[in-house]
């Protein structure tokens, strides 16, 4: 494809983005220095204006003011806003998914799945609005009641990443809103249009149900915009998704002002494949987890720990399956692997592959760039690499479709390998041996541990997050809502006496 043809194609994608924004009710933004780009061609979709420090400050201020009244709205009434948002998401699922494809390069089914994840978490939050349970405890004093109650926390800052540009926002926002918090969202500067679309839908939902639209603020721009959220003491909770490096900068700064942090950082997820595994099922699970989303999920499978007795067979089957993966324009039907997000992602993949070879690795397949849609689009074949050991490289997260294969002989050694990385997000085992499965579930040090499915593709009903360098945060289902509220312990004396705890007599 010549450059001119690529430019023309990029222009068409830009027009499509405009049409989608229009369909979603978002006004086309003022052109400025923030460029919405598409990894499909590497071209610009639309120029936007980034928010200035004054605008960011004002947005946080509006969220802080809105909090004062939003916190007094009963939680089940607050849920009406999230219910309306869910209805709008259902109505616009296709358009929003297409924007996700344009900006993040996800294939259609995965982009639709991401919007579905938003709808799912909205439904969860609606039910949750009647289940923000506090416990009661027996008091040691007669005529006293002891209980915990949960209260809205304040302004929640959400910093999200390019790879789940809308679902992770929804995990945070749907829950925060029913919890009585207001939200200031700083999306990845790579995906400003999907952010604008979500903000517009939420704004519309608020107008439709008579809620205060100021409960949600969108601030756009580069890292300095995010830093304003990090350092602002009006932001009670900062929920940040991104790299371990980013978390390492954010966490101490938020802690320094005694704010709360909820971190979803890198993963370096492994799957163990035991001799008893159903290999056909394992291959399918592995290929989706390792090559899906072009290896750009935080839950992507990056390490395969295979029993040495089946390693050759499994690697052969994987190579065959990888050979059938269609890499290409994610807007085209039948394509399973879209582009990498940027040239930087491509360069880091190439560096990792050459380091792997230096460290004694053997590239089984993939790694090569495919020139498909011009010089600025980075399409690569997902790669499988056999490694002699868990080297420093393997212990690092490279955000690209590289699957390192290691072997083991003893299940405890395999679990030790699973754990011997700095990150602790997701893990899985393929086995039909229940003892082995249970040993793994007890032994994996990750926030997510699965049996006979891959490491990615979690449902919203469970708590999502991980340990160690992954940051320790938990989002979406289960009792993750507790991070978005403050807990009060209440002691009520309904007697005429004033007994003191611990049997103390005073005067
Ligand atoms: C992420 O990659 O940041 O479990 C989130 C999954 C998705 C969420 C991934 N439900 O793969």
Short mmCIF file of C-alpha atoms and ligand atoms in Angstrom, two decimals:
data_model
loop_
_atom_site.label_atom_id
_atom_site.label_comp_id
_atom_site.label_asym_id
_atom_site.label_seq_id
_atom_site.Cartn_x
_atom_site.Cartn_y
_atom_site.Cartn_z
CA UNK A 1 0.00 0.00 0.00
CA UNK A 2 1.46 3.36 -0.97
CA UNK A 3 1.65 6.19 1.49
CA UNK A 4 -1.11 8.14 -0.23
CA UNK A 5 -3.46 5.20 -0.11
CA UNK A 6 -2.69 4.79 3.61
CA UNK A 7 -3.37 8.45 4.20
CA UNK A 8 -6.65 8.16 2.40
CA UNK A 9 -7.51 5.11 4.50
CA UNK A 10 -6.64 7.01 7.71
CA UNK A 11 -8.88 9.86 6.60
CA UNK A 12 -11.71 7.42 6.13
CA UNK A 13 -11.15 6.03 9.62
CA UNK A 14 -11.18 9.59 10.95
CA UNK A 15 -14.50 10.25 9.23
CA UNK A 16 -15.85 7.03 10.68
CA UNK A 17 -14.73 8.10 14.16
CA UNK A 18 -16.52 11.43 13.70
CA UNK A 19 -19.68 9.65 12.57
CA UNK A 20 -19.53 7.29 15.55
CA UNK A 21 -19.07 10.18 17.98
CA UNK A 22 -22.01 11.91 16.36
CA UNK A 23 -24.14 8.76 16.69
CA UNK A 24 -23.20 8.55 20.35
CA UNK A 25 -24.32 12.13 20.85
CA UNK A 26 -20.84 13.53 21.51
CA UNK A 27 -19.99 16.84 19.94
CA UNK A 28 -16.83 16.74 17.86
CA UNK A 29 -14.10 18.25 20.01
CA UNK A 30 -12.24 21.48 19.35
CA UNK A 31 -9.06 20.68 17.45
CA UNK A 32 -5.89 20.99 19.51
CA UNK A 33 -2.60 19.33 20.27
CA UNK A 34 -3.94 16.03 21.62
CA UNK A 35 -4.13 13.61 18.71
CA UNK A 36 -6.57 10.72 18.69
CA UNK A 37 -4.82 8.13 16.57
CA UNK A 38 -5.62 4.69 15.29
CA UNK A 39 -3.16 1.81 15.45
CA UNK A 40 -5.00 0.28 12.48
CA UNK A 41 -3.13 2.60 10.11
CA UNK A 42 -1.07 4.64 12.55
CA UNK A 43 -2.86 7.76 11.29
CA UNK A 44 -4.66 10.54 13.12
CA UNK A 45 -8.40 10.20 13.66
CA UNK A 46 -9.09 13.60 15.17
CA UNK A 47 -7.17 16.35 16.89
CA UNK A 48 -8.50 17.27 20.36
CA UNK A 49 -7.71 19.86 22.96
CA UNK A 50 -5.96 18.73 26.13
CA UNK A 51 -7.17 20.19 29.42
CA UNK A 52 -5.06 22.91 30.99
CA UNK A 53 -4.04 22.74 34.69
CA UNK A 54 -6.73 25.35 35.44
CA UNK A 55 -9.38 23.21 33.74
CA UNK A 56 -8.24 20.10 35.61
CA UNK A 57 -8.38 21.97 38.89
CA UNK A 58 -11.88 23.21 38.08
CA UNK A 59 -13.06 19.70 37.14
CA UNK A 60 -11.85 18.29 40.46
CA UNK A 61 -13.57 21.21 42.18
CA UNK A 62 -16.87 20.47 40.44
CA UNK A 63 -16.63 16.80 41.41
CA UNK A 64 -15.94 17.80 45.02
CA UNK A 65 -18.98 20.08 45.10
CA UNK A 66 -21.19 17.47 43.42
CA UNK A 67 -20.10 14.94 46.04
CA UNK A 68 -21.70 16.99 48.82
CA UNK A 69 -25.18 16.33 47.46
CA UNK A 70 -24.60 12.99 45.68
CA UNK A 71 -23.54 11.38 48.96
CA UNK A 72 -26.97 12.16 50.45
CA UNK A 73 -28.92 10.50 47.62
CA UNK A 74 -29.97 7.01 48.79
CA UNK A 75 -27.84 4.31 47.17
CA UNK A 76 -30.75 2.54 45.41
CA UNK A 77 -31.75 5.92 43.94
CA UNK A 78 -28.16 6.56 42.83
CA UNK A 79 -28.42 3.22 41.01
CA UNK A 80 -30.99 4.75 38.64
CA UNK A 81 -28.12 6.64 36.99
CA UNK A 82 -26.13 3.45 36.48
CA UNK A 83 -29.24 1.66 35.19
CA UNK A 84 -29.77 4.35 32.58
CA UNK A 85 -26.11 4.19 31.62
CA UNK A 86 -26.46 0.43 31.12
CA UNK A 87 -29.49 0.99 28.87
CA UNK A 88 -27.56 3.48 26.77
CA UNK A 89 -24.61 1.10 26.55
CA UNK A 90 -26.91 -1.65 25.31
CA UNK A 91 -28.39 0.72 22.75
CA UNK A 92 -24.97 1.89 21.55
CA UNK A 93 -22.92 -1.26 22.08
CA UNK A 94 -21.92 -1.59 18.42
CA UNK A 95 -20.89 2.04 17.98
CA UNK A 96 -18.88 2.18 21.17
CA UNK A 97 -17.20 -1.12 20.33
CA UNK A 98 -16.24 0.23 16.92
CA UNK A 99 -14.63 3.26 18.53
CA UNK A 100 -12.69 0.88 20.79
CA UNK A 101 -11.52 -0.94 17.68
CA UNK A 102 -10.50 2.30 16.00
CA UNK A 103 -8.55 3.63 18.97
CA UNK A 104 -7.22 0.51 20.69
CA UNK A 105 -7.07 -1.82 17.67
CA UNK A 106 -9.15 -4.58 19.26
CA UNK A 107 -10.91 -7.03 16.96
CA UNK A 108 -14.70 -6.65 16.77
CA UNK A 109 -15.73 -9.54 19.05
CA UNK A 110 -13.30 -8.44 21.75
CA UNK A 111 -14.40 -4.81 21.51
CA UNK A 112 -18.04 -5.89 21.81
CA UNK A 113 -17.02 -8.05 24.76
CA UNK A 114 -15.42 -5.08 26.40
CA UNK A 115 -18.62 -3.05 26.15
CA UNK A 116 -20.49 -6.11 27.44
CA UNK A 117 -18.16 -6.05 30.44
CA UNK A 118 -19.32 -2.47 31.07
CA UNK A 119 -22.96 -3.51 30.91
CA UNK A 120 -22.27 -6.45 33.24
CA UNK A 121 -20.59 -4.29 35.86
CA UNK A 122 -23.44 -1.77 35.68
CA UNK A 123 -25.89 -4.57 36.44
CA UNK A 124 -23.70 -5.71 39.28
CA UNK A 125 -23.54 -2.16 40.68
CA UNK A 126 -27.31 -1.74 40.47
CA UNK A 127 -27.85 -4.83 42.63
CA UNK A 128 -25.01 -3.79 44.88
CA UNK A 129 -26.77 -0.52 45.64
CA UNK A 130 -29.06 -2.50 47.96
CA UNK A 131 -26.28 -4.61 49.42
CA UNK A 132 -23.71 -2.19 50.85
CA UNK A 133 -23.85 -4.29 53.98
CA UNK A 134 -22.24 -3.45 57.27
CA UNK A 135 -21.94 -6.05 60.01
CA UNK A 136 -23.08 -5.90 63.61
CA UNK A 137 -21.04 -7.34 66.47
CA UNK A 138 -22.05 -8.24 69.99
CA UNK A 139 -21.05 -5.45 72.34
CA UNK A 140 -19.32 -6.40 75.59
CA UNK A 141 -21.40 -3.75 77.38
CA UNK A 142 -25.04 -4.21 78.42
CA UNK A 143 -27.52 -2.02 76.58
CA UNK A 144 -25.08 -1.24 73.80
CA UNK A 145 -25.07 -1.93 70.10
CA UNK A 146 -21.90 -2.23 68.03
CA UNK A 147 -21.98 -2.04 64.27
CA UNK A 148 -20.14 -1.00 61.13
CA UNK A 149 -21.65 1.35 58.59
CA UNK A 150 -20.29 2.26 55.15
CA UNK A 151 -20.27 5.79 53.81
CA UNK A 152 -19.34 7.48 50.54
CA UNK A 153 -15.66 8.30 50.37
CA UNK A 154 -15.45 11.42 48.19
CA UNK A 155 -13.94 12.15 44.79
CA UNK A 156 -12.50 9.09 43.06
CA UNK A 157 -9.80 9.72 40.47
CA UNK A 158 -9.65 7.09 37.73
CA UNK A 159 -6.56 6.75 35.56
CA UNK A 160 -7.11 4.11 32.89
CA UNK A 161 -4.95 2.43 30.28
CA UNK A 162 -5.32 2.10 26.51
CA UNK A 163 -5.86 -1.65 26.43
CA UNK A 164 -9.20 -1.68 28.25
CA UNK A 165 -10.19 1.88 27.50
CA UNK A 166 -13.82 1.56 28.57
CA UNK A 167 -14.36 -1.56 30.72
CA UNK A 168 -11.91 -0.59 33.44
CA UNK A 169 -13.45 2.88 33.60
CA UNK A 170 -16.87 1.23 34.04
CA UNK A 171 -15.60 -1.12 36.78
CA UNK A 172 -14.57 1.92 38.76
CA UNK A 173 -17.28 4.36 37.81
CA UNK A 174 -20.38 2.16 38.13
CA UNK A 175 -19.29 1.00 41.58
CA UNK A 176 -18.06 4.42 42.75
CA UNK A 177 -21.33 6.07 41.72
CA UNK A 178 -23.60 3.69 43.62
CA UNK A 179 -21.23 4.01 46.57
CA UNK A 180 -22.00 7.75 46.55
CA UNK A 181 -18.67 8.97 45.20
CA UNK A 182 -18.10 11.31 42.31
CA UNK A 183 -15.54 10.52 39.62
CA UNK A 184 -12.83 12.40 37.73
CA UNK A 185 -11.56 10.32 34.85
CA UNK A 186 -8.18 10.66 33.17
CA UNK A 187 -8.20 8.15 30.30
CA UNK A 188 -5.10 7.07 28.41
CA UNK A 189 -4.10 9.78 25.99
CA UNK A 190 -4.13 7.00 23.39
CA UNK A 191 -7.90 6.55 23.66
CA UNK A 192 -9.48 9.99 24.12
CA UNK A 193 -12.44 9.42 21.81
CA UNK A 194 -13.84 6.35 23.56
CA UNK A 195 -13.49 8.35 26.78
CA UNK A 196 -15.41 11.24 25.30
CA UNK A 197 -18.12 8.84 24.14
CA UNK A 198 -18.46 7.23 27.60
CA UNK A 199 -18.51 10.61 29.31
CA UNK A 200 -21.22 11.79 26.93
CA UNK A 201 -23.36 8.69 27.57
CA UNK A 202 -23.03 9.07 31.33
CA UNK A 203 -23.86 12.75 31.09
CA UNK A 204 -26.95 11.90 29.06
CA UNK A 205 -27.94 9.21 31.55
CA UNK A 206 -27.70 11.76 34.36
CA UNK A 207 -29.91 14.23 32.49
CA UNK A 208 -32.42 11.47 31.68
CA UNK A 209 -32.84 10.40 35.32
CA UNK A 210 -32.54 13.84 36.86
CA UNK A 211 -29.18 13.20 38.53
CA UNK A 212 -26.44 15.81 38.74
CA UNK A 213 -24.28 15.42 35.60
CA UNK A 214 -21.35 16.95 37.50
CA UNK A 215 -20.89 13.63 39.35
CA UNK A 216 -18.60 12.67 36.46
CA UNK A 217 -15.77 14.74 35.08
CA UNK A 218 -13.50 13.92 32.17
CA UNK A 219 -10.01 15.37 31.96
CA UNK A 220 -7.87 14.69 28.93
CA UNK A 221 -4.20 15.04 28.23
CA UNK A 222 -0.79 13.61 28.93
CA UNK A 223 0.76 12.38 32.17
CA UNK A 224 0.81 15.86 33.70
CA UNK A 225 -3.01 15.80 33.74
CA UNK A 226 -2.90 12.51 35.65
CA UNK A 227 -0.33 13.92 38.03
CA UNK A 228 -2.72 16.70 38.99
CA UNK A 229 -5.17 14.01 40.15
CA UNK A 230 -2.42 12.16 41.99
CA UNK A 231 -1.38 15.20 43.98
CA UNK A 232 -4.77 16.75 44.68
CA UNK A 233 -5.89 16.23 48.28
CA UNK A 234 -9.55 16.57 47.21
CA UNK A 235 -9.16 13.18 45.50
CA UNK A 236 -9.89 10.64 48.24
CA UNK A 237 -9.15 7.53 46.19
CA UNK A 238 -6.94 7.25 43.17
CA UNK A 239 -7.63 4.16 41.10
CA UNK A 240 -4.84 3.72 38.59
CA UNK A 241 -4.34 1.09 35.90
CA UNK A 242 -1.05 0.94 34.04
CA UNK A 243 2.56 -0.07 34.28
CA UNK A 244 4.44 -1.09 37.42
CA UNK A 245 6.67 1.92 36.80
CA UNK A 246 3.68 4.27 36.83
CA UNK A 247 2.34 2.65 40.02
CA UNK A 248 5.72 3.07 41.67
CA UNK A 249 5.52 6.81 41.02
CA UNK A 250 1.86 7.23 41.92
CA UNK A 251 1.63 5.17 45.12
CA UNK A 252 4.13 7.08 47.29
CA UNK A 253 2.77 10.43 46.14
CA UNK A 254 -0.80 9.53 47.04
CA UNK A 255 0.35 7.96 50.32
CA UNK A 256 2.34 11.12 51.08
CA UNK A 257 -0.89 13.09 51.27
CA UNK A 258 -2.68 10.19 53.07
CA UNK A 259 -4.92 9.49 50.11
CA UNK A 260 -5.95 5.99 49.14
CA UNK A 261 -4.67 4.13 46.12
CA UNK A 262 -6.18 1.26 44.17
CA UNK A 263 -3.57 -0.11 41.79
CA UNK A 264 -3.93 -2.47 38.84
CA UNK A 265 -0.43 -2.75 37.45
CA UNK A 266 1.47 -5.20 35.32
CA UNK A 267 1.09 -8.93 35.12
CA UNK A 268 3.42 -11.70 34.05
CA UNK A 269 0.91 -14.46 33.96
CA UNK A 270 1.76 -18.14 33.70
CA UNK A 271 -0.14 -21.31 32.92
CA UNK A 272 1.07 -24.71 34.03
CA UNK A 273 0.26 -27.59 31.70
CA UNK A 274 0.34 -30.91 33.54
CA UNK A 275 0.70 -34.37 31.95
CA UNK A 276 -2.97 -35.15 32.55
CA UNK A 277 -4.20 -31.98 30.79
CA UNK A 278 -6.80 -32.13 28.05
CA UNK A 279 -4.33 -30.83 25.46
CA UNK A 280 -6.87 -29.88 22.84
CA UNK A 281 -8.68 -27.68 25.36
CA UNK A 282 -5.38 -26.37 26.70
CA UNK A 283 -4.22 -25.28 23.23
CA UNK A 284 -7.41 -23.31 22.67
CA UNK A 285 -7.17 -21.69 26.10
CA UNK A 286 -3.50 -20.86 25.64
CA UNK A 287 -3.87 -19.33 22.18
CA UNK A 288 -6.70 -17.02 23.27
CA UNK A 289 -4.87 -15.97 26.42
CA UNK A 290 -1.46 -15.48 24.79
CA UNK A 291 -2.26 -14.11 21.33
CA UNK A 292 -5.71 -12.54 21.91
CA UNK A 293 -5.80 -8.74 22.06
CA UNK A 294 -2.36 -8.99 20.37
CA UNK A 295 -0.89 -9.87 23.77
CA UNK A 296 -1.90 -6.49 25.18
CA UNK A 297 -4.00 -7.44 28.19
CA UNK A 298 -2.64 -7.17 31.68
CA UNK A 299 -3.96 -10.73 32.01
CA UNK A 300 -2.25 -11.96 28.82
CA UNK A 301 -0.57 -15.33 29.17
CA UNK A 302 3.17 -14.69 28.95
CA UNK A 303 4.73 -17.84 30.42
CA UNK A 304 3.86 -21.46 29.78
CA UNK A 305 5.23 -23.96 32.29
CA UNK A 306 4.86 -27.35 30.65
CA UNK A 307 5.62 -30.80 32.00
CA UNK A 308 8.70 -32.03 30.15
CA UNK A 309 6.92 -35.23 29.05
CA UNK A 310 4.45 -33.29 26.88
CA UNK A 311 6.42 -30.14 26.05
CA UNK A 312 7.45 -31.08 22.50
CA UNK A 313 3.95 -32.20 21.60
CA UNK A 314 2.31 -29.09 23.03
CA UNK A 315 4.79 -26.71 21.39
CA UNK A 316 4.16 -28.40 18.05
CA UNK A 317 0.40 -28.04 18.45
CA UNK A 318 0.78 -24.41 19.50
CA UNK A 319 2.95 -23.63 16.50
CA UNK A 320 0.29 -25.16 14.25
CA UNK A 321 -2.47 -23.15 15.93
CA UNK A 322 -0.43 -19.93 15.77
CA UNK A 323 0.13 -20.57 12.08
CA UNK A 324 -3.61 -20.28 11.55
CA UNK A 325 -4.07 -16.98 13.38
CA UNK A 326 -5.18 -14.31 10.99
CA UNK A 327 -3.35 -11.08 11.73
CA UNK A 328 -4.75 -7.93 10.20
CA UNK A 329 -7.16 -5.04 10.18
CA UNK A 330 -9.33 -5.56 13.27
CA UNK A 331 -12.31 -4.12 11.40
CA UNK A 332 -12.21 -7.11 9.05
CA UNK A 333 -14.23 -10.16 9.93
CA UNK A 334 -12.25 -13.28 10.71
CA UNK A 335 -9.15 -11.40 11.87
CA UNK A 336 -8.05 -12.65 15.28
CA UNK A 337 -5.02 -10.48 15.97
CA UNK A 338 -5.05 -6.72 15.43
CA UNK A 339 -2.15 -4.28 15.52
CA UNK A 340 0.19 -3.38 18.35
CA UNK A 341 -0.70 -0.04 19.84
CA UNK A 342 2.47 1.80 18.80
CA UNK A 343 5.93 1.71 17.34
CA UNK A 344 7.26 1.62 20.90
CA UNK A 345 5.34 -1.58 21.60
CA UNK A 346 6.80 -3.08 18.44
CA UNK A 347 10.35 -2.05 19.34
CA UNK A 348 10.08 -3.50 22.82
CA UNK A 349 8.79 -6.76 21.34
CA UNK A 350 11.74 -6.94 18.92
CA UNK A 351 14.21 -6.16 21.71
CA UNK A 352 12.70 -8.88 23.88
CA UNK A 353 12.92 -11.42 21.08
CA UNK A 354 16.56 -10.71 20.35
CA UNK A 355 17.37 -10.81 24.07
CA UNK A 356 15.55 -14.15 24.28
CA UNK A 357 17.85 -15.55 21.60
CA UNK A 358 20.90 -14.12 23.42
CA UNK A 359 19.74 -15.87 26.56
CA UNK A 360 19.57 -19.23 24.78
CA UNK A 361 15.94 -19.11 23.68
CA UNK A 362 14.61 -20.65 20.50
CA UNK A 363 11.95 -18.76 18.55
CA UNK A 364 9.44 -21.41 17.54
CA UNK A 365 7.24 -19.07 15.54
CA UNK A 366 6.23 -15.47 15.00
CA UNK A 367 7.77 -12.15 15.87
CA UNK A 368 7.95 -10.83 12.32
CA UNK A 369 6.27 -7.63 11.30
CA UNK A 370 3.67 -7.77 8.56
CA UNK A 371 3.48 -4.73 6.33
CA UNK A 372 -0.26 -4.43 5.95
CA UNK A 373 -1.60 -0.94 6.27
CA UNK A 374 1.35 1.36 5.86
CA UNK A 375 4.58 2.25 7.60
CA UNK A 376 2.98 3.57 10.78
CA UNK A 377 0.90 0.49 11.59
CA UNK A 378 2.56 -2.29 13.56
CA UNK A 379 1.17 -5.71 12.82
CA UNK A 380 3.18 -8.66 14.10
CA UNK A 381 2.82 -12.40 14.18
CA UNK A 382 2.39 -13.60 17.77
CA UNK A 383 5.44 -15.48 18.91
CA UNK A 384 6.20 -18.62 20.87
CA UNK A 385 9.71 -18.88 22.30
CA UNK A 386 11.23 -21.84 24.12
CA UNK A 387 13.49 -20.72 26.95
CA UNK A 388 16.09 -22.80 28.77
CA UNK A 389 15.20 -21.18 32.10
CA UNK A 390 13.21 -18.38 33.71
CA UNK A 391 15.74 -15.66 32.85
CA UNK A 392 15.56 -11.98 33.79
CA UNK A 393 13.84 -11.31 30.47
CA UNK A 394 11.12 -13.86 31.19
CA UNK A 395 10.60 -12.31 34.61
CA UNK A 396 9.82 -8.96 32.95
CA UNK A 397 6.50 -8.02 31.39
CA UNK A 398 6.80 -7.19 27.69
CA UNK A 399 3.44 -5.85 26.58
CA UNK A 400 3.33 -7.77 23.30
CA UNK A 401 2.33 -11.24 22.07
CA UNK A 402 5.33 -13.30 23.19
CA UNK A 403 4.74 -16.59 24.94
CA UNK A 404 7.79 -18.03 26.69
CA UNK A 405 7.75 -21.80 27.16
CA UNK A 406 9.54 -23.36 30.14
CA UNK A 407 9.49 -26.96 31.27
CA UNK A 408 9.15 -28.65 34.67
CA UNK A 409 9.29 -32.12 36.15
CA UNK A 410 7.80 -31.63 39.59
CA UNK A 411 4.54 -29.77 40.29
CA UNK A 412 5.99 -27.91 43.27
CA UNK A 413 8.81 -26.65 41.08
CA UNK A 414 6.21 -25.52 38.52
CA UNK A 415 4.28 -23.59 41.17
CA UNK A 416 7.55 -22.07 42.38
CA UNK A 417 8.29 -20.92 38.81
CA UNK A 418 4.79 -19.47 38.56
CA UNK A 419 5.48 -17.41 41.68
CA UNK A 420 9.08 -16.47 40.96
CA UNK A 421 8.33 -13.19 39.16
CA UNK A 422 7.83 -9.70 40.60
CA UNK A 423 4.20 -9.50 39.38
CA UNK A 424 1.22 -11.41 40.80
CA UNK A 425 -1.87 -10.87 38.68
CA UNK A 426 -3.17 -14.04 37.03
CA UNK A 427 -2.25 -17.70 36.77
CA UNK A 428 -3.74 -20.98 35.68
CA UNK A 429 -3.23 -24.72 35.49
CA UNK A 430 -4.41 -27.21 32.91
CA UNK A 431 -4.81 -30.56 34.62
CA UNK A 432 -7.39 -33.28 35.18
CA UNK A 433 -5.76 -34.26 38.46
CA UNK A 434 -7.71 -32.69 41.29
CA UNK A 435 -4.91 -32.96 43.83
CA UNK A 436 -2.62 -31.07 41.53
CA UNK A 437 -5.27 -28.45 40.81
CA UNK A 438 -5.89 -27.85 44.50
CA UNK A 439 -2.16 -27.65 45.21
CA UNK A 440 -1.87 -25.02 42.55
CA UNK A 441 -4.85 -23.02 43.83
CA UNK A 442 -3.35 -22.98 47.31
CA UNK A 443 0.17 -22.36 46.02
CA UNK A 444 -0.20 -19.66 43.36
CA UNK A 445 0.55 -16.25 44.86
CA UNK A 446 -1.55 -14.39 42.28
CA UNK A 447 -4.82 -12.51 42.70
CA UNK A 448 -6.37 -14.76 40.06
CA UNK A 449 -5.76 -18.52 39.84
CA UNK A 450 -7.74 -20.62 37.36
CA UNK A 451 -8.12 -24.28 36.50
CA UNK A 452 -8.57 -25.44 32.90
CA UNK A 453 -9.04 -21.97 31.48
CA UNK A 454 -6.43 -19.40 30.53
CA UNK A 455 -5.24 -16.43 32.54
CA UNK A 456 -7.32 -13.75 30.81
CA UNK A 457 -10.99 -13.08 30.32
CA UNK A 458 -12.15 -12.77 33.91
CA UNK A 459 -15.84 -12.23 34.64
CA UNK A 460 -16.83 -9.07 36.50
CA UNK A 461 -18.46 -10.97 39.40
CA UNK A 462 -15.12 -11.81 41.00
CA UNK A 463 -12.67 -9.36 42.48
CA UNK A 464 -10.08 -8.44 39.85
CA UNK A 465 -6.49 -7.59 40.72
CA UNK A 466 -3.21 -8.99 41.90
CA UNK A 467 -0.43 -9.04 44.42
CA UNK A 468 3.21 -7.96 44.62
CA UNK A 469 4.15 -5.51 41.86
CA UNK A 470 0.66 -5.76 40.44
CA UNK A 471 -0.25 -3.39 43.24
CA UNK A 472 -2.68 -5.25 45.51
CA UNK A 473 -5.87 -3.53 44.31
CA UNK A 474 -9.17 -5.27 43.70
CA UNK A 475 -11.81 -3.95 41.33
CA UNK A 476 -15.23 -4.86 39.94
CA UNK A 477 -17.04 -7.76 41.66
CA UNK A 478 -17.20 -9.43 45.06
CA UNK A 479 -16.60 -6.93 47.89
CA UNK A 480 -14.30 -4.64 45.88
CA UNK A 481 -16.83 -1.87 46.55
CA UNK A 482 -15.34 -1.50 50.01
CA UNK A 483 -12.35 0.32 48.50
CA UNK A 484 -14.74 3.06 47.34
CA UNK A 485 -16.31 3.68 50.75
CA UNK A 486 -15.18 4.56 54.22
CA UNK A 487 -16.09 2.36 57.16
CA UNK A 488 -17.34 3.73 60.45
CA UNK A 489 -17.59 1.71 63.65
CA UNK A 490 -20.61 2.84 65.64
CA UNK A 491 -21.31 2.12 69.29
CA UNK A 492 -24.81 3.03 70.43
CA UNK A 493 -25.70 3.11 74.13
CA UNK A 494 -29.39 2.57 74.69
CA UNK A 495 -29.06 2.02 78.46
CA UNK A 496 -29.16 4.53 81.31
CA UNK A 497 -25.66 3.54 82.48
CA UNK A 498 -22.28 4.45 81.08
CA UNK A 499 -20.18 1.31 81.38
CA UNK A 500 -16.68 1.64 79.92
CA UNK A 501 -15.07 -0.93 77.65
CA UNK A 502 -12.38 -3.21 79.08
CA UNK A 503 -14.17 -2.95 82.45
CA UNK A 504 -12.46 0.35 83.25
CA UNK A 505 -13.86 2.30 86.19
CA UNK A 506 -13.22 6.00 86.06
CA UNK A 507 -13.98 8.12 89.10
C1 LIG B 1 -6.76 -5.43 31.70
O1 LIG B 1 -6.10 -6.03 30.87
O2 LIG B 1 -6.38 -4.33 32.16
O3 LIG B 1 -9.71 -10.50 32.57
C2 LIG B 1 -8.10 -5.88 32.19
C3 LIG B 1 -9.58 -9.90 31.51
C4 LIG B 1 -10.49 -8.73 31.27
C5 LIG B 1 -9.97 -7.50 31.92
C6 LIG B 1 -8.53 -7.20 31.62
N1 LIG B 1 -11.80 -9.04 31.79
O4 LIG B 1 -8.76 -10.20 30.66
#
